Structures are given as structure tokens and as C-alpha cells.
Amino acid sequence: MLTTTTHRCRGERGSVIVTVALTLTALLGMGMIVIDVANWWVHKRHLQGQADAAAFAGAQALRGCTTSTQAAVEAAVGRAVQRYAGTTSPVNGLSASPQFNSQIGVGTGESVLGALNSKTYPYPNGDGPSVTNAEPNTGHPCQDKAVDVKLTD
């Protein structure tokens, strides 16, 4: 009489569970990465929209440079930029409460930093990277005849 013995280690029972567990872990990991990248992309686009809106609002106030005093016009430009940039931090020393464009997921605007006609990006510790422009920014919109808004978050 011929008998065969089977060993537990040679059986294939349970191999599907291991395969499903490994595949599910990999899919969940990739899903988390996709969600993080999408969130970063939306956050970045919204920050660019904030900067554009602030620059357009500042440009509207810049029209008075020829008829008003320079200091009053630059203060108006700074307040307009501050209102539309969605930041609570002072922009070029001018403080105003943000009324529009608060950052997605932040709400208060405390983490958004702004600079008006600056050569460097605003960073919390003050050592933001500088930008080389074709025309020099003096920090005064009336002298530069431009409104350049830089935002970081």
C-alpha cells in the first residue's frame, strides 16, 4: 500500500490572503501619495491666485501716482494688496485685515507671508531666496511703476 504524506509548508492555502494584503498595502500607499500631490497642487494654484488678485488690486490703487502724493498712493496700494492677498502678516510694514482669498485649509492667513515690490521672497526667518528681475525693484510701487506681489506659505 502506497501512502503519501503532505507537509504543511508545501500547501498553498492562505497564499491569496498574503497577496491581497501586500497589494492592498501598495495601493493604499500610492493613493495617499496621489492625494498629497493633488492637495499640494491645489494649494499652490490658490496661492498663485491670491498673488494675482493682490497685484491686480494694488494696480488699481496705483493709478493715483500722478495725481496724489507718493506716500499716500503707496499706502493705498499696500492696503489693497494686503486685503486681497489673504495674509494677516504685514506687507511692507502695512497692516490691514485680509478680506478676500483666505488660503485653503488655513483660514486665518497666519502662514501666508507677502512682500510688495521686493527682490526676495518672504520667509519666516527672513532669508528668502532672491529673484533676479530685468528691472530692479525699489520697494516703492510709484517709483517702479509696477506692483509685484510675492507670497509664500
CSV table of C-alpha atoms in Angstrom, one decimal:
chain,number,residue,atom,x,y,z
A,1,MET,CA,0.0,0.0,0.0
A,2,LEU,CA,1.3,3.4,-1.0
A,3,THR,CA,0.8,6.3,1.3
A,4,THR,CA,1.6,9.9,0.6
A,5,THR,CA,2.2,12.5,3.3
A,6,THR,CA,1.7,16.2,2.8
A,7,HIS,CA,3.6,18.8,4.8
A,8,ARG,CA,2.0,22.0,6.0
A,9,CYS,CA,4.7,24.1,4.5
A,10,ARG,CA,4.1,22.8,1.0
A,11,GLY,CA,0.4,23.7,0.9
A,12,GLU,CA,-0.9,26.7,-0.9
A,13,ARG,CA,-3.7,27.6,1.4
A,14,GLY,CA,-3.7,31.2,2.5
A,15,SER,CA,-1.4,32.5,-0.2
A,16,VAL,CA,-4.3,34.6,-1.6
A,17,ILE,CA,-4.6,36.4,1.7
A,18,VAL,CA,-0.9,37.3,1.7
A,19,THR,CA,-1.1,38.5,-1.9
A,20,VAL,CA,-4.2,40.6,-1.3
A,21,ALA,CA,-2.7,42.1,1.9
A,22,LEU,CA,0.5,43.1,0.0
A,23,THR,CA,-1.4,44.5,-3.0
A,24,LEU,CA,-3.8,46.4,-0.8
A,25,THR,CA,-0.9,48.0,1.2
A,26,ALA,CA,0.8,49.1,-2.0
A,27,LEU,CA,-2.5,50.6,-3.4
A,28,LEU,CA,-3.2,52.5,-0.2
A,29,GLY,CA,0.3,53.9,-0.2
A,30,MET,CA,0.0,55.1,-3.8
A,31,GLY,CA,-3.4,56.5,-3.1
A,32,MET,CA,-2.0,58.6,-0.2
A,33,ILE,CA,0.8,59.9,-2.4
A,34,VAL,CA,-1.7,60.9,-5.1
A,35,ILE,CA,-3.9,62.7,-2.6
A,36,ASP,CA,-1.0,64.6,-1.1
A,37,VAL,CA,0.3,65.7,-4.5
A,38,ALA,CA,-3.2,66.8,-5.5
A,39,ASN,CA,-3.6,68.8,-2.3
A,40,TRP,CA,-0.2,70.4,-2.9
A,41,TRP,CA,-1.1,71.3,-6.4
A,42,VAL,CA,-4.5,72.9,-5.4
A,43,HIS,CA,-2.7,74.8,-2.6
A,44,LYS,CA,-0.1,76.1,-5.0
A,45,ARG,CA,-2.6,77.2,-7.6
A,46,HIS,CA,-4.7,79.0,-5.0
A,47,LEU,CA,-1.6,80.8,-3.6
A,48,GLN,CA,-0.8,82.0,-7.2
A,49,GLY,CA,-4.4,83.2,-7.5
A,50,GLN,CA,-4.0,85.1,-4.3
A,51,ALA,CA,-0.9,86.8,-5.6
A,52,ASP,CA,-2.5,87.7,-8.9
A,53,ALA,CA,-5.6,89.1,-7.2
A,54,ALA,CA,-3.4,91.2,-4.8
A,55,ALA,CA,-1.4,92.5,-7.7
A,56,PHE,CA,-4.5,93.5,-9.7
A,57,ALA,CA,-6.0,95.2,-6.6
A,58,GLY,CA,-2.7,97.1,-6.0
A,59,ALA,CA,-2.5,98.1,-9.6
A,60,GLN,CA,-6.0,99.7,-9.4
A,61,ALA,CA,-4.7,101.8,-6.5
A,62,LEU,CA,-1.5,102.7,-8.4
A,63,ARG,CA,-3.4,104.8,-10.8
A,64,GLY,CA,-3.3,107.8,-8.4
A,65,CYS,CA,0.5,108.1,-8.6
A,66,THR,CA,0.4,111.0,-11.0
A,67,THR,CA,-2.3,113.0,-9.1
A,68,SER,CA,-1.6,112.3,-5.4
A,69,THR,CA,1.3,112.2,-3.1
A,70,GLN,CA,3.5,109.2,-3.5
A,71,ALA,CA,3.3,108.1,0.2
A,72,ALA,CA,-0.5,108.2,0.2
A,73,VAL,CA,-0.7,106.2,-3.0
A,74,GLU,CA,1.8,103.6,-1.8
A,75,ALA,CA,-0.1,103.2,1.4
A,76,ALA,CA,-3.3,102.6,-0.6
A,77,VAL,CA,-1.5,100.1,-2.8
A,78,GLY,CA,-0.2,98.3,0.3
A,79,ARG,CA,-3.6,98.1,1.9
A,80,ALA,CA,-5.2,96.8,-1.3
A,81,VAL,CA,-2.5,94.2,-1.7
A,82,GLN,CA,-3.0,93.2,2.0
A,83,ARG,CA,-6.8,92.9,1.6
A,84,TYR,CA,-6.6,90.6,-1.5
A,85,ALA,CA,-3.5,88.6,-0.6
A,86,GLY,CA,-5.3,86.8,2.3
A,87,THR,CA,-2.4,87.3,4.7
A,88,THR,CA,-2.6,88.7,8.3
A,89,SER,CA,1.2,89.4,8.3
A,90,PRO,CA,2.1,93.0,7.4
A,91,VAL,CA,3.1,93.5,3.7
A,92,ASN,CA,6.0,96.0,3.6
A,93,GLY,CA,5.1,97.2,7.1
A,94,LEU,CA,1.5,98.0,6.2
A,95,SER,CA,-1.1,96.1,8.2
A,96,ALA,CA,-4.7,95.5,7.1
A,97,SER,CA,-7.1,92.8,7.7
A,98,PRO,CA,-7.5,90.3,4.9
A,99,GLN,CA,-10.9,90.4,3.4
A,100,PHE,CA,-10.7,88.1,0.4
A,101,ASN,CA,-8.9,85.0,-0.7
A,102,SER,CA,-8.0,83.2,2.5
A,103,GLN,CA,-5.8,80.2,1.9
A,104,ILE,CA,-7.5,76.8,1.5
A,105,GLY,CA,-7.2,74.8,4.7
A,106,VAL,CA,-5.6,77.6,6.7
A,107,GLY,CA,-8.5,80.1,7.1
A,108,THR,CA,-6.7,82.7,9.2
A,109,GLY,CA,-3.9,83.7,6.8
A,110,GLU,CA,-1.2,83.5,9.5
A,111,SER,CA,1.0,81.2,7.5
A,112,VAL,CA,0.9,83.3,4.3
A,113,LEU,CA,3.6,85.8,4.1
A,114,GLY,CA,3.7,88.6,1.5
A,115,ALA,CA,6.1,91.1,0.0
A,116,LEU,CA,5.4,94.1,-2.3
A,117,ASN,CA,8.0,95.0,-4.9
A,118,SER,CA,10.7,93.1,-3.1
A,119,LYS,CA,13.7,91.4,-4.5
A,120,THR,CA,13.4,88.4,-2.1
A,121,TYR,CA,10.5,86.1,-1.3
A,122,PRO,CA,9.2,86.5,2.3
A,123,TYR,CA,10.3,83.7,4.7
A,124,PRO,CA,9.6,83.4,8.4
A,125,ASN,CA,13.3,83.7,9.3
A,126,GLY,CA,13.9,86.5,6.7
A,127,ASP,CA,16.4,84.7,4.4
A,128,GLY,CA,14.2,84.0,1.4
A,129,PRO,CA,15.8,83.4,-2.0
A,130,SER,CA,16.3,86.5,-4.1
A,131,VAL,CA,14.9,86.8,-7.6
A,132,THR,CA,16.8,88.4,-10.5
A,133,ASN,CA,14.4,90.6,-12.5
A,134,ALA,CA,15.2,92.5,-15.6
A,135,GLU,CA,14.2,95.7,-13.9
A,136,PRO,CA,15.2,96.5,-10.3
A,137,ASN,CA,12.5,96.6,-7.7
A,138,THR,CA,13.0,99.5,-5.3
A,139,GLY,CA,10.2,98.6,-2.9
A,140,HIS,CA,8.1,101.6,-3.9
A,141,PRO,CA,5.3,100.9,-6.4
A,142,CYS,CA,5.2,104.5,-7.6
A,143,GLN,CA,8.9,104.6,-8.4
A,144,ASP,CA,8.8,101.2,-10.0
A,145,LYS,CA,5.6,101.9,-11.9
A,146,ALA,CA,4.6,98.3,-11.1
A,147,VAL,CA,3.0,96.1,-8.5
A,148,ASP,CA,4.9,92.9,-7.9
A,149,VAL,CA,3.5,90.6,-5.2
A,150,LYS,CA,5.4,87.7,-3.8
A,151,LEU,CA,3.6,85.2,-1.5
A,152,THR,CA,4.9,82.2,0.4
A,153,ASP,CA,3.1,79.7,2.6
